[in-house]
mmCIF file of C-alpha atoms in Angstrom:
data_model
loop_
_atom_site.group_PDB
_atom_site.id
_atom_site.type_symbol
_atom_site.label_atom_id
_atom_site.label_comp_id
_atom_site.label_asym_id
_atom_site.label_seq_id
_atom_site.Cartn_x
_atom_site.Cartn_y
_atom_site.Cartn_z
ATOM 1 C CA UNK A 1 -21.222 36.687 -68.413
ATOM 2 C CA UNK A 2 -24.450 34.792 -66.800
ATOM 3 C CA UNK A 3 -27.172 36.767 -68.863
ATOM 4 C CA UNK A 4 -25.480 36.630 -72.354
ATOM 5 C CA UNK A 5 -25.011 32.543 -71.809
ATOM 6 C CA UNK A 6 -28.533 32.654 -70.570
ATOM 7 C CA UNK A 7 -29.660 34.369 -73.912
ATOM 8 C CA UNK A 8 -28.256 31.856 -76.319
ATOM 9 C CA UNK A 9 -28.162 28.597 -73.938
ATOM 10 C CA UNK A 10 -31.459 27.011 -75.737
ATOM 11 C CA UNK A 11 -30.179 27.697 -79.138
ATOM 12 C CA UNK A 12 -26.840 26.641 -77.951
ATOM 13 C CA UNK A 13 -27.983 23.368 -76.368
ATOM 14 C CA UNK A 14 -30.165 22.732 -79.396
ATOM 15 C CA UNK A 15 -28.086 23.313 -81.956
ATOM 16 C CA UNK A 16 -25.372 21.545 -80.636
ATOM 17 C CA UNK A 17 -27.310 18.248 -80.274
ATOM 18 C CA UNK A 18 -29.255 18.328 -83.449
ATOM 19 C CA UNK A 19 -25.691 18.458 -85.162
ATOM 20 C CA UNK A 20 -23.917 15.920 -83.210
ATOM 21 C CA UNK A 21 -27.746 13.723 -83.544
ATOM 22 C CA UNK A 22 -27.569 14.128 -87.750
ATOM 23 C CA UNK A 23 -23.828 13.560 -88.133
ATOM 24 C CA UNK A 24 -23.859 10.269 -85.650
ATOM 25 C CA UNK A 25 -26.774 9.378 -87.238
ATOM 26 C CA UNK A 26 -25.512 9.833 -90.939
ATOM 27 C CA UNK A 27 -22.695 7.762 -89.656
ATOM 28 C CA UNK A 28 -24.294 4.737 -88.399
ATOM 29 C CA UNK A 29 -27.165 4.816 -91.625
ATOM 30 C CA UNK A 30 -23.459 4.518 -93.752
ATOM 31 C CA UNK A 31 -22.371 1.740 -91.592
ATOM 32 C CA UNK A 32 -25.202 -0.004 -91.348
ATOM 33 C CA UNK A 33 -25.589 0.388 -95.329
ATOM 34 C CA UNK A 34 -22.004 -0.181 -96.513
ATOM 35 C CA UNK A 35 -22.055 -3.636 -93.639
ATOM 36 C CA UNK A 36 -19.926 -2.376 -90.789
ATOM 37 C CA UNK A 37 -20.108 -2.534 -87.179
ATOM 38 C CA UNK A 38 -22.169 0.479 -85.790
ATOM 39 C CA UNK A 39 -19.132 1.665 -83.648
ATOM 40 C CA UNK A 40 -17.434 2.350 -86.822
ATOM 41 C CA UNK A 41 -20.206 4.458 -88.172
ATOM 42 C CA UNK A 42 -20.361 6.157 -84.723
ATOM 43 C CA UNK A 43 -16.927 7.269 -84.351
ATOM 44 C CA UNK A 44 -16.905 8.559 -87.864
ATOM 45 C CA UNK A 45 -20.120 10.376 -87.422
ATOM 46 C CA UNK A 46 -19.266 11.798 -83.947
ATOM 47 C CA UNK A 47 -15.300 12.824 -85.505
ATOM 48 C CA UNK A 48 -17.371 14.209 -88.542
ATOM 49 C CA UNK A 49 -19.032 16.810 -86.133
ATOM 50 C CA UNK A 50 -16.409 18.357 -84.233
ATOM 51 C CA UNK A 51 -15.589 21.902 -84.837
ATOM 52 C CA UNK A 52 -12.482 24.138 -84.709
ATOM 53 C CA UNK A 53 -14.007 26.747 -82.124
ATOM 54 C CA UNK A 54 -10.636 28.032 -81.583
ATOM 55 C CA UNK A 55 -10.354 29.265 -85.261
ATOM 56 C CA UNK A 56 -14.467 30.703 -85.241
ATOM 57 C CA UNK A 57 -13.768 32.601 -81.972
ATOM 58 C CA UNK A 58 -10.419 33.646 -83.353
ATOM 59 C CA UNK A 59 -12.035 35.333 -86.794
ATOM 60 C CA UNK A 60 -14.989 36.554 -84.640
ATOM 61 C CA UNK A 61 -12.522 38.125 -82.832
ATOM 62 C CA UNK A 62 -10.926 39.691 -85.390
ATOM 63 C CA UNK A 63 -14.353 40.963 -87.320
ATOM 64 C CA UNK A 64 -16.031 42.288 -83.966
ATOM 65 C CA UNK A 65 -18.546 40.205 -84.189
ATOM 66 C CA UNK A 66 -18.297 38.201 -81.358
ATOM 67 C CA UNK A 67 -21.217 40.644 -79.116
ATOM 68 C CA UNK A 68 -23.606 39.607 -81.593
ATOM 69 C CA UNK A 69 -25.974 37.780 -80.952
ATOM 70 C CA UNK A 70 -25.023 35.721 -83.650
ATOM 71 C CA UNK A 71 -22.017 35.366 -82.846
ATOM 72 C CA UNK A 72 -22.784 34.263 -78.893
ATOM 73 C CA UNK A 73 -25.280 31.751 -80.460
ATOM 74 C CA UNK A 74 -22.615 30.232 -82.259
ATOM 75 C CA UNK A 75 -19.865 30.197 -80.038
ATOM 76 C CA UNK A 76 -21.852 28.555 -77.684
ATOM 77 C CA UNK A 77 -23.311 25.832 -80.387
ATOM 78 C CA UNK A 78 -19.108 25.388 -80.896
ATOM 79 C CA UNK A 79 -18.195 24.501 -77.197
ATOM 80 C CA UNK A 80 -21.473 22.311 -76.217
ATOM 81 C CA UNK A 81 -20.483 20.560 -79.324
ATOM 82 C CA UNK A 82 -17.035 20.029 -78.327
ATOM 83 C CA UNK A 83 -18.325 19.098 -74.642
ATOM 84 C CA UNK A 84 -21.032 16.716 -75.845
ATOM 85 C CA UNK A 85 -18.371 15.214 -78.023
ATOM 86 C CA UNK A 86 -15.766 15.090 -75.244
ATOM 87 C CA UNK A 87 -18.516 12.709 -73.593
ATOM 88 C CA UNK A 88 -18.970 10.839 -76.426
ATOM 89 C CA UNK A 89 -15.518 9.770 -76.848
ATOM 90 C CA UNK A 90 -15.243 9.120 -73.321
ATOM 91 C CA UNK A 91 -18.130 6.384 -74.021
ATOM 92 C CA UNK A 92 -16.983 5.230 -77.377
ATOM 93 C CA UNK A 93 -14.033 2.969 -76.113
ATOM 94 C CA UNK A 94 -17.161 0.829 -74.126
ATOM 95 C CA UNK A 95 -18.950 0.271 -76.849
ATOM 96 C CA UNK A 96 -15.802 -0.643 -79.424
ATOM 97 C CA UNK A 97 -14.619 -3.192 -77.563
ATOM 98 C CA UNK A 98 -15.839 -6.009 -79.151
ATOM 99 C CA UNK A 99 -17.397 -4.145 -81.971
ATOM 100 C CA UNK A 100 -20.807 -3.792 -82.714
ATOM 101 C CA UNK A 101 -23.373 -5.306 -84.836
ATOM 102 C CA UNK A 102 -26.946 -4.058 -86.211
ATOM 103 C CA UNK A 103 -28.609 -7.020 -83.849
ATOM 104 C CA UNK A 104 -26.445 -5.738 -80.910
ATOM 105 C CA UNK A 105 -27.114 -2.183 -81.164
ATOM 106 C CA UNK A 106 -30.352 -2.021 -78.492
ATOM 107 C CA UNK A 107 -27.648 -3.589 -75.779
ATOM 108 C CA UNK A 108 -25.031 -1.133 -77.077
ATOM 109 C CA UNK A 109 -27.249 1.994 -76.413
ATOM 110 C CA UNK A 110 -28.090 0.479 -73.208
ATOM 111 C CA UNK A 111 -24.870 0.382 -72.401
ATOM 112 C CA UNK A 112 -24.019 3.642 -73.490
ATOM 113 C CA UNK A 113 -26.627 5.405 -71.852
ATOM 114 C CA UNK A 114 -26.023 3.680 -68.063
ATOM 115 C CA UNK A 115 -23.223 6.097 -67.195
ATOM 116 C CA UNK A 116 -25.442 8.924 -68.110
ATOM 117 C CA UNK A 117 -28.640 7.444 -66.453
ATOM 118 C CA UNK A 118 -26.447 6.810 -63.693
ATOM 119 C CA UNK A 119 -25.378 10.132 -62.920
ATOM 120 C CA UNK A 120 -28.400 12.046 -63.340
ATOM 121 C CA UNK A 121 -30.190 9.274 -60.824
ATOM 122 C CA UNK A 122 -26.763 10.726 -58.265
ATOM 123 C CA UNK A 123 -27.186 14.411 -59.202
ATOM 124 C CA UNK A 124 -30.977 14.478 -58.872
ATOM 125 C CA UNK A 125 -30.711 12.201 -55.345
ATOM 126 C CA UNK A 126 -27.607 14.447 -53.928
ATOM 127 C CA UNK A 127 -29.901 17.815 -55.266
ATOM 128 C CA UNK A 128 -33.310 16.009 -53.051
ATOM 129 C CA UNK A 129 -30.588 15.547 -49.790
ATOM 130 C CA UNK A 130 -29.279 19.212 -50.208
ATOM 131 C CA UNK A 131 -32.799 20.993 -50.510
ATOM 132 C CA UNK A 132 -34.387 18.705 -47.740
ATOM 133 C CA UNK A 133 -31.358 17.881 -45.204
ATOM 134 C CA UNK A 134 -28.295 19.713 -45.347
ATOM 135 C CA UNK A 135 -30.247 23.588 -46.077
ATOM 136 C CA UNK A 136 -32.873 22.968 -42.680
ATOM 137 C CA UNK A 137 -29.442 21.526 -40.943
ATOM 138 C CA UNK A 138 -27.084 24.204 -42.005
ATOM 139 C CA UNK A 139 -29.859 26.828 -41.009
ATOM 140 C CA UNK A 140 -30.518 25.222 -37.613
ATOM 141 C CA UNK A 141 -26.390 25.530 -37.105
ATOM 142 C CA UNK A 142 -26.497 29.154 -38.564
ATOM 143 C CA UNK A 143 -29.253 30.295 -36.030
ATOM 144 C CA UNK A 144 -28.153 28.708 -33.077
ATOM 145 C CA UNK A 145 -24.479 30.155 -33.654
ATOM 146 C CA UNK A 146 -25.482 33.237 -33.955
ATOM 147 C CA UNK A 147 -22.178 35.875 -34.159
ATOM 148 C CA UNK A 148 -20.051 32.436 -32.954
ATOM 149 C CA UNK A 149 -18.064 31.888 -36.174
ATOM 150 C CA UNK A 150 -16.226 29.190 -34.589
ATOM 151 C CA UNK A 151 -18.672 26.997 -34.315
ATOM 152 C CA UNK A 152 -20.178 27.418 -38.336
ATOM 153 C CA UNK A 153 -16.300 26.856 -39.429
ATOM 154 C CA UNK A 154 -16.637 23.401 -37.638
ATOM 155 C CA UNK A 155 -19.672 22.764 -39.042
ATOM 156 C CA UNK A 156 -18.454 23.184 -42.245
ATOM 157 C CA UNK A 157 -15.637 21.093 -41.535
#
């Protein structure tokens, strides 16, 4: 339901990073210490914070608890983990391909983070072009069609 992820969506977010952030980061300080390549330490440390959300929604479940607020707040920390993490994986092959030292890492974050500057640079662009081209274009269409619903279905063809 809309408001009850709204409730629990800044804890959720929050939480969810700050564990995935101190478990890749725990993971790269024991590469980096024990003389590893940092991809190493970041696979470990991102595998270290997945969680078994299927098994915490299943006992929630079973004690009623789930309507808490409690229990929303962590259900939700449990899936943006496992979607953060889903990303993360999807990344780590780029940045294990050669394997990664200490002096590299700068260039490995940099390549890491591309996609993801990439995309938002698209989503914010495509989210400028909606609000000030297609919305004026699509009302023009809408209020010179009037009752004709033939000619909005081309339109939005």
């Amino acid at each position: 339901h809309p408001v009850k992820v709204a409730a629990v969506k800044t804890a959720a977010f929050m939480g969810a990073f700050v564990s995935l952030l101190c478990f890749v980061g725990i993971g790269v300080t024991v590469s980096l210490v024990m003389g590893t390549d940092v991809s190493e330490g970041l696979f470990i440390g991102a595998f270290m914070s997945m969680s078994s959300t299927t098994i915490c929604l299943k006992d929630f479940v079973q004690k009623k608890t789930l309507d808490t607020l409690e229990g929303q707040i962590t259900i939700g920390i449990l899936v943006m983990q496992d979607v953060v993490l889903g990303l993360l994986l999807a990344v780590l092959p780029a940045v294990s391909g050669n394997g990664v030292s200490s002096d590299s890492l700068l260039t490995t974050v940099g390549k890491v983070l591309w996609p993801f500057f990439s995309l938002a640079i698209y989503c914010i662009v495509v989210f400028l072009l909606t609000i000030h081209a297609v919305r004026p274009g699509l009302r023009r269409v809408l209020h010179h069609a009037g009752s004709n619903k033939e000619v909005v279905l081309l339109i939005a063809v």
